[in-house]
PDB file of C-alpha atoms in Angstrom:
ATOM      1  CA  UNK A 113     -27.105 -37.091  74.136  1.00 86.00           C
ATOM      2  CA  UNK A 114     -24.028 -37.268  76.340  1.00 92.00           C
ATOM      3  CA  UNK A 115     -22.974 -40.227  78.513  1.00 93.00           C
ATOM      4  CA  UNK A 116     -24.427 -38.991  81.840  1.00 92.00           C
ATOM      5  CA  UNK A 117     -27.815 -38.384  80.209  1.00 93.00           C
ATOM      6  CA  UNK A 118     -27.711 -41.850  78.608  1.00 95.00           C
ATOM      7  CA  UNK A 119     -27.051 -43.349  82.041  1.00 95.00           C
ATOM      8  CA  UNK A 120     -30.031 -41.424  83.414  1.00 94.00           C
ATOM      9  CA  UNK A 121     -32.236 -42.725  80.577  1.00 95.00           C
ATOM     10  CA  UNK A 122     -30.984 -46.254  81.351  1.00 96.00           C
ATOM     11  CA  UNK A 123     -32.168 -45.763  84.951  1.00 95.00           C
ATOM     12  CA  UNK A 124     -35.630 -44.971  83.640  1.00 96.00           C
ATOM     13  CA  UNK A 125     -35.497 -47.999  81.316  1.00 97.00           C
ATOM     14  CA  UNK A 126     -34.776 -50.312  84.280  1.00 97.00           C
ATOM     15  CA  UNK A 127     -38.047 -49.389  86.005  1.00 97.00           C
ATOM     16  CA  UNK A 128     -40.216 -51.758  83.910  1.00 97.00           C
ATOM     17  CA  UNK A 129     -37.681 -54.548  84.532  1.00 96.00           C
ATOM     18  CA  UNK A 130     -38.040 -54.057  88.291  1.00 96.00           C
ATOM     19  CA  UNK A 131     -41.820 -54.034  87.976  1.00 95.00           C
ATOM     20  CA  UNK A 132     -41.815 -57.287  85.989  1.00 94.00           C
ATOM     21  CA  UNK A 133     -39.714 -59.007  88.658  1.00 93.00           C
ATOM     22  CA  UNK A 134     -42.062 -57.740  91.369  1.00 91.00           C
ATOM     23  CA  UNK A 135     -45.120 -58.949  89.443  1.00 88.00           C
ATOM     24  CA  UNK A 136     -43.834 -62.456  88.761  1.00 85.00           C
ATOM     25  CA  UNK A 137     -45.062 -64.882  91.415  1.00 76.00           C
ATOM     26  CA  UNK A 138     -43.677 -68.129  90.026  1.00 68.00           C
ATOM     27  CA  UNK A 139     -40.122 -68.037  91.375  1.00 68.00           C
ATOM     28  CA  UNK A 140     -39.442 -70.325  94.374  1.00 72.00           C
ATOM     29  CA  UNK A 141     -39.366 -68.982  97.904  1.00 81.00           C
ATOM     30  CA  UNK A 142     -36.394 -68.894 100.276  1.00 79.00           C
ATOM     31  CA  UNK A 143     -37.196 -69.838 103.881  1.00 77.00           C
ATOM     32  CA  UNK A 144     -34.702 -69.090 106.649  1.00 73.00           C
ATOM     33  CA  UNK A 145     -35.987 -69.472 110.189  1.00 71.00           C
ATOM     34  CA  UNK A 146     -38.862 -66.959 110.448  1.00 72.00           C
ATOM     35  CA  UNK A 147     -37.773 -65.154 107.291  1.00 76.00           C
ATOM     36  CA  UNK A 148     -39.326 -65.651 103.865  1.00 81.00           C
ATOM     37  CA  UNK A 149     -38.419 -64.004 100.567  1.00 85.00           C
ATOM     38  CA  UNK A 150     -39.024 -64.881  96.938  1.00 86.00           C
ATOM     39  CA  UNK A 151     -36.349 -65.000  94.285  1.00 88.00           C
ATOM     40  CA  UNK A 152     -38.234 -62.408  92.291  1.00 89.00           C
ATOM     41  CA  UNK A 153     -37.969 -59.997  95.263  1.00 89.00           C
ATOM     42  CA  UNK A 154     -34.216 -60.562  95.329  1.00 91.00           C
ATOM     43  CA  UNK A 155     -33.933 -59.995  91.571  1.00 93.00           C
ATOM     44  CA  UNK A 156     -36.134 -56.875  91.735  1.00 95.00           C
ATOM     45  CA  UNK A 157     -34.010 -55.538  94.595  1.00 95.00           C
ATOM     46  CA  UNK A 158     -30.799 -56.261  92.697  1.00 96.00           C
ATOM     47  CA  UNK A 159     -32.016 -54.391  89.599  1.00 97.00           C
ATOM     48  CA  UNK A 160     -33.359 -51.587  91.824  1.00 97.00           C
ATOM     49  CA  UNK A 161     -29.924 -51.208  93.456  1.00 97.00           C
ATOM     50  CA  UNK A 162     -28.260 -51.074  90.028  1.00 96.00           C
ATOM     51  CA  UNK A 163     -30.751 -48.456  88.828  1.00 96.00           C
ATOM     52  CA  UNK A 164     -30.417 -46.397  92.015  1.00 94.00           C
ATOM     53  CA  UNK A 165     -26.616 -46.518  91.894  1.00 92.00           C
ATOM     54  CA  UNK A 166     -26.628 -44.953  88.432  1.00 92.00           C
ATOM     55  CA  UNK A 167     -27.858 -41.746  90.059  1.00 84.00           C
ATOM     56  CA  UNK A 168     -24.490 -41.107  91.639  1.00 85.00           C
ATOM     57  CA  UNK A 169     -22.632 -42.354  88.584  1.00 91.00           C
ATOM     58  CA  UNK A 170     -24.296 -40.039  86.068  1.00 90.00           C
ATOM     59  CA  UNK A 171     -23.773 -37.024  88.316  1.00 86.00           C
ATOM     60  CA  UNK A 172     -20.130 -37.906  88.969  1.00 89.00           C
ATOM     61  CA  UNK A 173     -19.364 -38.310  85.257  1.00 92.00           C
ATOM     62  CA  UNK A 174     -21.239 -35.108  84.374  1.00 90.00           C
ATOM     63  CA  UNK A 175     -19.288 -33.059  86.920  1.00 89.00           C
ATOM     64  CA  UNK A 176     -15.900 -34.685  86.294  1.00 93.00           C
ATOM     65  CA  UNK A 177     -16.083 -34.370  82.495  1.00 92.00           C
ATOM     66  CA  UNK A 178     -17.896 -31.026  82.616  1.00 91.00           C
ATOM     67  CA  UNK A 179     -20.926 -32.500  80.846  1.00 90.00           C
ATOM     68  CA  UNK A 180     -23.572 -30.926  83.076  1.00 87.00           C
ATOM     69  CA  UNK A 181     -26.526 -29.931  80.884  1.00 87.00           C
ATOM     70  CA  UNK A 182     -29.957 -28.438  81.466  1.00 81.00           C
ATOM     71  CA  UNK A 183     -31.426 -31.691  80.137  1.00 86.00           C
ATOM     72  CA  UNK A 184     -29.468 -33.605  82.767  1.00 86.00           C
ATOM     73  CA  UNK A 185     -30.567 -31.215  85.523  1.00 79.00           C
ATOM     74  CA  UNK A 186     -34.185 -31.886  84.588  1.00 80.00           C
ATOM     75  CA  UNK A 187     -33.920 -35.556  83.651  1.00 88.00           C
ATOM     76  CA  UNK A 188     -31.912 -36.739  86.680  1.00 86.00           C
ATOM     77  CA  UNK A 189     -34.460 -35.798  89.388  1.00 81.00           C
ATOM     78  CA  UNK A 190     -37.284 -37.018  87.128  1.00 86.00           C
ATOM     79  CA  UNK A 191     -35.603 -40.431  86.816  1.00 92.00           C
ATOM     80  CA  UNK A 192     -35.231 -40.593  90.615  1.00 88.00           C
ATOM     81  CA  UNK A 193     -38.893 -39.732  91.115  1.00 88.00           C
ATOM     82  CA  UNK A 194     -40.077 -42.314  88.583  1.00 93.00           C
ATOM     83  CA  UNK A 195     -37.920 -45.048  90.103  1.00 95.00           C
ATOM     84  CA  UNK A 196     -38.900 -44.342  93.701  1.00 94.00           C
ATOM     85  CA  UNK A 197     -42.589 -43.749  92.946  1.00 94.00           C
ATOM     86  CA  UNK A 198     -43.043 -46.899  90.861  1.00 96.00           C
ATOM     87  CA  UNK A 199     -41.617 -49.173  93.545  1.00 96.00           C
ATOM     88  CA  UNK A 200     -43.327 -47.390  96.450  1.00 96.00           C
ATOM     89  CA  UNK A 201     -46.744 -47.708  94.805  1.00 96.00           C
ATOM     90  CA  UNK A 202     -46.151 -51.418  94.317  1.00 94.00           C
ATOM     91  CA  UNK A 203     -45.035 -51.778  97.942  1.00 95.00           C
ATOM     92  CA  UNK A 204     -48.378 -50.268  99.015  1.00 96.00           C
ATOM     93  CA  UNK A 205     -50.129 -52.954  96.957  1.00 92.00           C
ATOM     94  CA  UNK A 206     -48.071 -55.602  98.744  1.00 88.00           C
ATOM     95  CA  UNK A 207     -49.008 -54.100 102.121  1.00 92.00           C
ATOM     96  CA  UNK A 208     -45.377 -53.414 103.025  1.00 92.00           C
ATOM     97  CA  UNK A 209     -45.779 -49.645 103.488  1.00 95.00           C
ATOM     98  CA  UNK A 210     -48.703 -47.459 104.490  1.00 95.00           C
ATOM     99  CA  UNK A 211     -50.370 -45.546 101.678  1.00 96.00           C
ATOM    100  CA  UNK A 212     -50.183 -42.254 103.591  1.00 96.00           C
ATOM    101  CA  UNK A 213     -46.373 -42.441 103.606  1.00 95.00           C
ATOM    102  CA  UNK A 214     -46.316 -42.874  99.842  1.00 96.00           C
ATOM    103  CA  UNK A 215     -48.853 -40.059  99.404  1.00 97.00           C
ATOM    104  CA  UNK A 216     -46.628 -37.697 101.426  1.00 97.00           C
ATOM    105  CA  UNK A 217     -43.563 -38.681  99.386  1.00 96.00           C
ATOM    106  CA  UNK A 218     -45.330 -38.390  96.021  1.00 96.00           C
ATOM    107  CA  UNK A 219     -47.060 -35.164  97.087  1.00 96.00           C
ATOM    108  CA  UNK A 220     -43.690 -33.591  97.880  1.00 95.00           C
ATOM    109  CA  UNK A 221     -42.372 -34.719  94.499  1.00 91.00           C
ATOM    110  CA  UNK A 222     -45.315 -33.127  92.666  1.00 92.00           C
ATOM    111  CA  UNK A 223     -44.930 -29.905  94.672  1.00 94.00           C
ATOM    112  CA  UNK A 224     -41.195 -29.596  93.989  1.00 91.00           C
ATOM    113  CA  UNK A 225     -41.703 -30.528  90.329  1.00 86.00           C
ATOM    114  CA  UNK A 226     -44.334 -27.777  90.109  1.00 89.00           C
ATOM    115  CA  UNK A 227     -41.883 -25.322  91.649  1.00 91.00           C
ATOM    116  CA  UNK A 228     -39.273 -26.397  89.104  1.00 85.00           C
ATOM    117  CA  UNK A 229     -41.770 -25.837  86.291  1.00 85.00           C
ATOM    118  CA  UNK A 230     -42.530 -22.328  87.546  1.00 88.00           C
ATOM    119  CA  UNK A 231     -38.791 -21.638  87.768  1.00 88.00           C
ATOM    120  CA  UNK A 232     -38.308 -22.976  84.252  1.00 82.00           C
ATOM    121  CA  UNK A 233     -40.910 -20.534  82.950  1.00 84.00           C
ATOM    122  CA  UNK A 234     -38.757 -17.796  84.481  1.00 83.00           C
ATOM    123  CA  UNK A 235     -35.674 -19.218  82.733  1.00 84.00           C
ATOM    124  CA  UNK A 236     -34.283 -20.765  85.915  1.00 83.00           C
ATOM    125  CA  UNK A 237     -33.241 -24.420  85.958  1.00 76.00           C
ATOM    126  CA  UNK A 238     -33.256 -25.794  89.510  1.00 78.00           C
ATOM    127  CA  UNK A 239     -30.797 -28.620  89.998  1.00 70.00           C
ATOM    128  CA  UNK A 240     -31.315 -31.131  92.792  1.00 71.00           C
ATOM    129  CA  UNK A 241     -30.054 -29.847  96.146  1.00 80.00           C
ATOM    130  CA  UNK A 242     -27.763 -31.763  98.488  1.00 87.00           C
ATOM    131  CA  UNK A 243     -30.713 -32.224 100.827  1.00 91.00           C
ATOM    132  CA  UNK A 244     -32.726 -33.577  97.892  1.00 85.00           C
ATOM    133  CA  UNK A 245     -29.930 -36.067  97.197  1.00 83.00           C
ATOM    134  CA  UNK A 246     -29.966 -37.145 100.859  1.00 92.00           C
ATOM    135  CA  UNK A 247     -33.740 -37.535 100.627  1.00 92.00           C
ATOM    136  CA  UNK A 248     -33.391 -39.795  97.613  1.00 87.00           C
ATOM    137  CA  UNK A 249     -30.695 -41.868  99.330  1.00 91.00           C
ATOM    138  CA  UNK A 250     -32.804 -42.419 102.434  1.00 95.00           C
ATOM    139  CA  UNK A 251     -35.855 -43.272 100.330  1.00 95.00           C
ATOM    140  CA  UNK A 252     -33.792 -45.810  98.381  1.00 94.00           C
ATOM    141  CA  UNK A 253     -32.485 -47.322 101.627  1.00 96.00           C
ATOM    142  CA  UNK A 254     -36.043 -47.667 102.934  1.00 97.00           C
ATOM    143  CA  UNK A 255     -37.216 -49.248  99.681  1.00 97.00           C
ATOM    144  CA  UNK A 256     -34.399 -51.804  99.753  1.00 96.00           C
ATOM    145  CA  UNK A 257     -35.257 -52.730 103.355  1.00 96.00           C
ATOM    146  CA  UNK A 258     -38.923 -53.107 102.398  1.00 96.00           C
ATOM    147  CA  UNK A 259     -38.171 -55.125  99.251  1.00 94.00           C
ATOM    148  CA  UNK A 260     -35.980 -57.520 101.258  1.00 93.00           C
ATOM    149  CA  UNK A 261     -38.548 -57.950 104.062  1.00 91.00           C
ATOM    150  CA  UNK A 262     -36.233 -56.179 106.517  1.00 90.00           C
ATOM    151  CA  UNK A 263     -33.353 -58.602 105.848  1.00 87.00           C
ATOM    152  CA  UNK A 264     -30.944 -58.954 107.694  1.00 87.00           C
ATOM    153  CA  UNK A 265     -32.304 -56.792 110.515  1.00 90.00           C
ATOM    154  CA  UNK A 266     -35.233 -59.134 111.176  1.00 85.00           C
ATOM    155  CA  UNK A 267     -32.774 -61.643 112.679  1.00 83.00           C
ATOM    156  CA  UNK A 268     -31.815 -59.164 115.406  1.00 88.00           C
ATOM    157  CA  UNK A 269     -35.357 -57.812 115.945  1.00 88.00           C
ATOM    158  CA  UNK A 270     -34.701 -54.326 114.586  1.00 92.00           C
ATOM    159  CA  UNK A 271     -37.424 -52.852 112.386  1.00 93.00           C
ATOM    160  CA  UNK A 272     -35.002 -51.088 110.075  1.00 96.00           C
ATOM    161  CA  UNK A 273     -37.668 -51.068 107.354  1.00 94.00           C
ATOM    162  CA  UNK A 274     -39.971 -49.079 109.647  1.00 94.00           C
ATOM    163  CA  UNK A 275     -37.199 -46.799 110.935  1.00 96.00           C
ATOM    164  CA  UNK A 276     -35.939 -46.020 107.427  1.00 96.00           C
ATOM    165  CA  UNK A 277     -39.504 -45.431 106.174  1.00 96.00           C
ATOM    166  CA  UNK A 278     -40.096 -42.852 108.912  1.00 96.00           C
ATOM    167  CA  UNK A 279     -36.700 -41.271 108.213  1.00 97.00           C
ATOM    168  CA  UNK A 280     -37.667 -41.058 104.527  1.00 96.00           C
ATOM    169  CA  UNK A 281     -40.935 -39.288 105.378  1.00 97.00           C
ATOM    170  CA  UNK A 282     -39.228 -36.806 107.695  1.00 97.00           C
ATOM    171  CA  UNK A 283     -36.431 -35.852 105.279  1.00 96.00           C
ATOM    172  CA  UNK A 284     -38.871 -35.806 102.354  1.00 96.00           C
ATOM    173  CA  UNK A 285     -41.062 -33.217 104.073  1.00 97.00           C
ATOM    174  CA  UNK A 286     -38.071 -31.245 105.358  1.00 96.00           C
ATOM    175  CA  UNK A 287     -36.352 -31.126 101.962  1.00 95.00           C
ATOM    176  CA  UNK A 288     -39.623 -30.107 100.294  1.00 94.00           C
ATOM    177  CA  UNK A 289     -40.051 -27.200 102.697  1.00 95.00           C
ATOM    178  CA  UNK A 290     -36.378 -26.315 102.171  1.00 93.00           C
ATOM    179  CA  UNK A 291     -36.876 -26.128  98.363  1.00 91.00           C
ATOM    180  CA  UNK A 292     -39.781 -23.733  98.752  1.00 92.00           C
ATOM    181  CA  UNK A 293     -38.077 -21.552 101.365  1.00 92.00           C
ATOM    182  CA  UNK A 294     -34.859 -21.247  99.337  1.00 90.00           C
ATOM    183  CA  UNK A 295     -36.727 -20.618  96.089  1.00 88.00           C
ATOM    184  CA  UNK A 296     -39.614 -18.454  97.281  1.00 86.00           C
ATOM    185  CA  UNK A 297     -38.417 -15.718  94.906  1.00 85.00           C
ATOM    186  CA  UNK A 298     -39.548 -17.934  92.021  1.00 83.00           C
ATOM    187  CA  UNK A 299     -43.180 -17.793  93.107  1.00 81.00           C
ATOM    188  CA  UNK A 300     -44.952 -14.539  92.372  1.00 71.00           C
ATOM    189  CA  UNK A 301     -47.960 -14.429  94.674  1.00 61.00           C
ATOM    190  CA  UNK A 302     -49.229 -11.178  93.153  1.00 59.00           C
ATOM    191  CA  UNK A 303     -50.354 -12.889  89.907  1.00 57.00           C
TER     192      UNK A 303
END
């Protein structure tokens, strides 16, 4: 397994660490004015940012060193989906994001993964598109805002967590439609 793929696997391995930090309720709480956050939220966010940043790193190394592989093309978007889905589901449990938003995001991921599977059966490996990368970036931004209780935007009365969540839904749906439109040749409706 080459270095970029190892980095991608490391991203997957960090997911349980994030979940443990989110589950732990014993760390003290930070109070600033009307803002409250727990240390475990900060630690979970820190590990989440590290995990999310490996997405760009593995792709950069793979392209620069010409180490792009079919395994990497499949594993990289899977790692993104696992990371984003795990944290979003937990944020629903915390009441920080509406379930319907997470259902739309996860539904798109299942649909695109299904399309990729159909393409794979035809011998076509679909790498993540630029729009898909943007979608992941906006989702990650929204998750960070939600994990940090909208810090620092809550001090200036801007609901960046809400704005970024809506932006994530919009680009998620748009990029999903884009995948299907650009790859409609993969689906044989006559079967």
